[in-house]
Short mmCIF file of C-alpha atoms and ligand atoms in Angstrom, two decimals:
data_model
loop_
_atom_site.label_atom_id
_atom_site.label_comp_id
_atom_site.label_asym_id
_atom_site.label_seq_id
_atom_site.Cartn_x
_atom_site.Cartn_y
_atom_site.Cartn_z
CA MET A 487 0.00 0.00 0.00
CA ILE A 488 2.81 2.36 0.96
CA SER A 489 6.14 1.98 -0.76
CA VAL A 490 9.10 4.07 0.35
CA ARG A 491 12.06 3.67 -1.98
CA ASP A 492 15.51 5.03 -1.30
CA ILE A 493 14.34 8.37 0.10
CA HIS A 494 16.92 11.09 0.68
CA LYS A 495 15.98 14.41 2.24
CA SER A 496 18.13 17.36 3.25
CA TYR A 497 17.48 20.58 5.11
CA GLY A 498 20.03 22.91 3.57
CA SER A 499 23.28 20.99 3.58
CA ALA A 500 22.21 18.55 6.31
CA GLU A 501 21.01 15.23 4.93
CA VAL A 502 18.56 13.97 7.56
CA ILE A 503 17.07 11.03 5.62
CA ARG A 504 19.85 9.07 3.98
CA GLY A 505 18.32 6.35 1.86
CA ILE A 506 15.29 4.84 3.56
CA SER A 507 13.26 2.05 1.94
CA PHE A 508 10.36 0.03 3.28
CA ASP A 509 6.92 -1.21 2.27
CA VAL A 510 3.71 -1.33 4.24
CA GLU A 511 1.16 -3.95 3.20
CA PRO A 512 -2.59 -3.34 3.50
CA GLY A 513 -3.72 -3.93 7.08
CA GLU A 514 -0.19 -3.97 8.40
CA VAL A 515 0.91 -2.03 11.50
CA VAL A 516 4.51 -0.81 11.32
CA CYS A 517 6.09 0.91 14.30
CA ILE A 518 9.06 3.23 13.84
CA ILE A 519 11.32 3.61 16.85
CA GLY A 520 14.58 5.43 17.32
CA PRO A 521 16.29 8.28 19.17
CA SER A 522 15.26 11.90 18.94
CA GLY A 523 16.49 13.53 15.73
CA SER A 524 16.80 10.24 13.82
CA GLY A 525 14.32 11.33 11.13
CA LYS A 526 11.13 9.60 12.28
CA SER A 527 8.84 12.64 11.93
CA THR A 528 10.50 13.67 8.68
CA ILE A 529 9.85 10.34 6.99
CA LEU A 530 6.18 10.37 8.09
CA ARG A 531 5.82 13.93 6.80
CA CYS A 532 7.33 12.87 3.47
CA ILE A 533 4.84 9.98 3.16
CA ASN A 534 1.97 12.39 3.78
CA GLY A 535 3.32 15.01 1.36
CA LEU A 536 4.00 17.61 4.05
CA GLU A 537 7.71 17.65 3.08
CA THR A 538 9.49 17.43 -0.22
CA TYR A 539 12.30 14.94 -0.72
CA GLN A 540 15.26 15.23 -3.04
CA LYS A 541 15.71 11.65 -4.15
CA GLY A 542 13.74 8.42 -4.27
CA ASP A 543 10.05 7.63 -4.59
CA ILE A 544 7.14 7.28 -2.23
CA LEU A 545 4.17 5.50 -3.74
CA ILE A 546 0.67 5.17 -2.27
CA ASP A 547 -1.00 2.32 -4.14
CA GLY A 548 1.20 3.19 -7.10
CA THR A 549 0.59 6.98 -7.04
CA ARG A 550 3.76 8.98 -6.43
CA VAL A 551 3.61 11.40 -3.51
CA ASP A 552 4.57 14.79 -4.92
CA PRO A 553 3.91 17.75 -2.59
CA GLU A 554 4.03 20.11 -5.56
CA ASP A 555 1.41 18.28 -7.62
CA LYS A 556 -2.33 18.82 -7.35
CA SER A 557 -2.76 15.10 -6.63
CA ILE A 558 -1.43 15.76 -3.13
CA LYS A 559 -4.86 16.70 -1.75
CA ALA A 560 -6.25 13.30 -2.70
CA ILE A 561 -3.18 11.60 -1.21
CA ARG A 562 -3.68 13.39 2.12
CA GLN A 563 -7.27 12.20 2.14
CA ARG A 564 -6.17 8.61 1.58
CA VAL A 565 -3.39 8.79 4.16
CA SER A 566 -4.30 10.80 7.24
CA MET A 567 -2.03 11.85 10.03
CA VAL A 568 -2.31 12.10 13.81
CA PHE A 569 0.18 14.47 15.43
CA GLN A 570 1.83 14.58 18.83
CA ARG A 571 0.05 17.86 19.64
CA PHE A 572 -3.44 16.96 18.39
CA ASN A 573 -3.75 20.08 16.16
CA LEU A 574 -7.47 20.52 16.77
CA PHE A 575 -9.23 23.77 15.87
CA PRO A 576 -9.63 25.48 19.26
CA HIS A 577 -12.78 27.41 18.32
CA ARG A 578 -14.64 24.35 17.09
CA THR A 579 -16.33 21.67 19.19
CA ALA A 580 -15.20 18.05 19.08
CA ILE A 581 -17.85 17.10 16.54
CA GLU A 582 -17.12 20.16 14.38
CA ASN A 583 -13.44 19.20 14.35
CA VAL A 584 -14.33 15.71 13.14
CA MET A 585 -16.82 17.00 10.52
CA GLU A 586 -14.32 19.42 9.02
CA GLY A 587 -12.65 16.93 6.65
CA PRO A 588 -15.80 15.24 5.38
CA VAL A 589 -17.49 18.62 4.74
CA TYR A 590 -14.65 20.73 3.35
CA VAL A 591 -12.38 18.14 1.79
CA MET A 592 -14.83 15.44 0.74
CA GLY A 593 -17.80 17.75 0.07
CA MET A 594 -20.21 15.73 2.22
CA PRO A 595 -23.54 17.36 3.20
CA ARG A 596 -23.34 18.68 6.80
CA ALA A 597 -26.10 16.46 8.17
CA LYS A 598 -24.44 13.34 6.85
CA ALA A 599 -21.01 14.49 8.06
CA ARG A 600 -22.44 15.16 11.51
CA GLU A 601 -23.86 11.65 11.66
CA LEU A 602 -20.56 10.16 10.54
CA ALA A 603 -18.58 12.29 13.00
CA ALA A 604 -20.88 11.26 15.85
CA SER A 605 -20.34 7.59 15.05
CA TYR A 606 -16.55 8.03 15.12
CA LEU A 607 -16.64 9.98 18.37
CA ASP A 608 -18.72 7.17 19.84
CA LYS A 609 -16.15 4.71 18.62
CA VAL A 610 -13.31 6.50 20.43
CA GLY A 611 -15.39 6.67 23.61
CA LEU A 612 -16.37 10.36 23.41
CA GLY A 613 -20.06 10.09 22.61
CA ASP A 614 -20.77 12.35 25.59
CA LYS A 615 -18.20 15.04 24.63
CA MET A 616 -19.33 15.91 21.12
CA ASP A 617 -20.15 19.53 21.94
CA SER A 618 -17.09 20.18 24.12
CA TYR A 619 -14.36 22.55 23.00
CA PRO A 620 -10.78 21.22 22.93
CA ASP A 621 -9.81 23.40 25.91
CA ASN A 622 -12.37 21.59 28.03
CA LEU A 623 -11.06 18.15 27.14
CA SER A 624 -8.06 16.34 28.61
CA GLY A 625 -5.05 15.72 26.37
CA GLY A 626 -6.09 12.09 26.02
CA GLN A 627 -9.61 13.09 24.99
CA GLN A 628 -8.24 15.65 22.51
CA GLN A 629 -6.03 13.00 20.97
CA ARG A 630 -9.01 10.65 20.66
CA VAL A 631 -10.90 13.44 18.85
CA ALA A 632 -7.88 13.73 16.54
CA ILE A 633 -8.05 9.98 15.86
CA ALA A 634 -11.81 10.24 15.17
CA ARG A 635 -11.02 13.11 12.79
CA ALA A 636 -8.45 10.97 10.97
CA LEU A 637 -10.92 8.05 10.75
CA ALA A 638 -13.69 10.32 9.44
CA MET A 639 -11.66 10.92 6.30
CA GLN A 640 -12.14 7.17 5.67
CA PRO A 641 -8.46 6.87 4.83
CA GLU A 642 -6.64 3.83 3.54
CA ALA A 643 -3.87 4.35 6.09
CA ILE A 644 -3.17 6.48 9.16
CA LEU A 645 0.25 7.81 10.18
CA PHE A 646 0.75 8.51 13.90
CA ASP A 647 3.65 10.70 15.07
CA GLU A 648 4.26 10.03 18.77
CA PRO A 649 0.54 10.27 19.53
CA THR A 650 0.98 9.76 23.27
CA SER A 651 4.22 11.68 23.94
CA ALA A 652 2.47 14.88 25.00
CA LEU A 653 0.08 13.14 27.40
CA ASP A 654 0.12 12.71 31.15
CA PRO A 655 1.01 9.08 31.88
CA GLU A 656 -2.46 8.18 33.16
CA LEU A 657 -4.04 9.24 29.85
CA VAL A 658 -1.76 7.22 27.58
CA GLY A 659 -3.62 3.93 28.02
CA ASP A 660 -6.95 5.18 26.63
CA VAL A 661 -5.31 6.51 23.49
CA LEU A 662 -3.29 3.32 22.94
CA GLY A 663 -6.48 1.33 23.50
CA VAL A 664 -8.25 3.23 20.71
CA MET A 665 -5.22 2.76 18.42
CA ARG A 666 -5.19 -0.94 19.16
CA GLN A 667 -8.88 -1.19 18.29
CA VAL A 668 -8.31 0.68 15.01
CA ALA A 669 -5.45 -1.72 14.21
CA GLU A 670 -7.57 -4.77 15.01
CA GLU A 671 -10.22 -3.53 12.62
CA GLY A 672 -7.64 -3.80 9.86
CA MET A 673 -6.42 -0.22 9.36
CA THR A 674 -3.01 0.15 7.75
CA MET A 675 -0.92 2.11 10.27
CA VAL A 676 2.57 3.56 10.58
CA VAL A 677 3.21 4.56 14.19
CA VAL A 678 6.19 6.47 15.51
CA THR A 679 6.22 5.66 19.21
CA HIS A 680 8.26 5.17 22.35
CA GLU A 681 5.59 2.84 23.74
CA MET A 682 7.44 -0.44 23.44
CA GLY A 683 4.56 -2.43 24.95
CA PHE A 684 2.28 -1.19 22.19
CA ALA A 685 4.91 -1.93 19.54
CA ARG A 686 5.42 -5.46 20.87
CA GLU A 687 1.73 -6.28 21.11
CA VAL A 688 0.23 -4.47 18.14
CA ALA A 689 2.92 -3.96 15.50
CA ASP A 690 3.53 -6.50 12.80
CA ARG A 691 6.90 -4.98 12.05
CA VAL A 692 9.31 -2.62 13.78
CA LEU A 693 11.84 -0.33 12.09
CA PHE A 694 14.68 1.10 14.15
CA LEU A 695 15.91 4.42 12.74
CA GLU A 696 19.10 6.20 13.65
CA GLY A 697 20.91 8.99 11.83
CA GLY A 698 18.45 8.97 8.95
CA VAL A 699 18.85 5.28 8.05
CA ILE A 700 17.04 2.08 9.03
CA VAL A 701 19.56 0.29 11.22
CA GLU A 702 17.38 -2.76 11.76
CA GLN A 703 13.91 -3.97 10.86
CA GLY A 704 11.90 -7.11 11.27
CA PRO A 705 8.93 -8.71 13.01
CA ALA A 706 8.13 -6.77 16.20
CA GLY A 707 8.86 -9.71 18.49
CA GLU A 708 12.27 -10.33 16.98
CA VAL A 709 13.52 -6.73 16.85
CA LEU A 710 12.31 -5.88 20.35
CA ARG A 711 13.19 -9.12 22.11
CA ASN A 712 16.30 -10.11 20.26
CA PRO A 713 17.82 -7.14 18.40
CA GLN A 714 20.79 -8.05 16.22
CA GLU A 715 22.44 -4.64 15.90
CA LEU A 716 24.43 -3.09 18.73
CA ARG A 717 22.83 0.30 18.17
CA THR A 718 19.33 -1.21 18.47
CA GLN A 719 20.39 -3.05 21.61
CA SER A 720 21.70 0.06 23.31
CA PHE A 721 18.64 2.13 22.30
CA LEU A 722 16.27 -0.49 23.69
CA LYS A 723 18.28 -0.71 26.90
CA ARG A 724 17.78 3.03 27.36
CA VAL A 725 14.01 3.06 26.71
CA LEU A 726 12.82 -0.22 28.25
P1 ADP B 702 12.69 12.66 15.06
O1 ADP B 702 11.24 12.78 14.72
O2 ADP B 702 13.23 11.27 14.89
O3 ADP B 702 13.02 13.20 16.41
P2 ADP B 702 13.01 14.63 12.96
O4 ADP B 702 12.51 13.93 11.74
O5 ADP B 702 12.10 15.60 13.60
O6 ADP B 702 13.52 13.54 14.02
O7 ADP B 702 14.36 15.39 12.61
C1 ADP B 702 15.43 14.79 11.94
C2 ADP B 702 16.53 15.80 11.78
O8 ADP B 702 16.12 16.83 10.92
C3 ADP B 702 16.95 16.47 13.08
O9 ADP B 702 18.34 16.64 13.06
C4 ADP B 702 16.24 17.79 13.03
O10 ADP B 702 16.96 18.77 13.74
C5 ADP B 702 16.22 18.09 11.55
N1 ADP B 702 15.06 18.90 11.15
C6 ADP B 702 13.76 18.55 11.30
N2 ADP B 702 12.94 19.48 10.80
C7 ADP B 702 13.74 20.47 10.33
C8 ADP B 702 13.49 21.72 9.67
N3 ADP B 702 12.25 22.14 9.41
N4 ADP B 702 14.57 22.46 9.32
C9 ADP B 702 15.82 22.03 9.57
N5 ADP B 702 16.13 20.86 10.17
C10 ADP B 702 15.11 20.09 10.54
MG1 MG B 703 9.62 13.41 15.82
#
């Protein structure tokens, strides 16, 4: 579904992605782990067309991701993104935040979008918070609204960039629970996370990134329990 082929990306003279390749099959959950600054957010942003890249190809079901082409709007609809800091519209209620994409991007009638948004808010356990403003929701609730918003675009895949890193520890579990449910329902997911328990239990595959390259990748159980590379071993020792 997602094919990343030999991507190179520089900011000025600094090459931060130095030849990354991987594929994500439909329904697969791939977790990306690695130290801060290793390029995890950058590669997600490239897949979603939020960043340009200088070399290589990213294909979504065969369509090349080109941030400068008009096809990029359709790509962003097919591959939605959940950010560390939720990025909700502060002056819109939970349900209005979720309706936004269906109404303005997909051109859905408001009544139908409202119905759809309500069903997704129910799904993430916020059926009773539809008319709340983001400021009146906890970080965990805001992130679940953001996940409902991503789902409401009826995407083929969802990219998550450290979705629980900004949350108080006691709120992390609810968000991971919703992500697990979305995964079990067959969504294709790429998840940048430091939650090794989630990676071990939910991911099909784990990629370990460092210095803009994939140092090691494989089935989640193997990479996390029995890493082959020294750099993976020392990273896991620090985070586990
Ligand atoms: P991670 O998400 O793994 O912490 P990032 O993808 O955010 O890493 O960053 C990778 C590298 O690219 C870092 O060295 C970071 O400083 C650099 N970088 C990220 N965004 C920018 C930017 N907009 N301009 C310049 N350098 C950037
Ligand atoms: Mg990051």
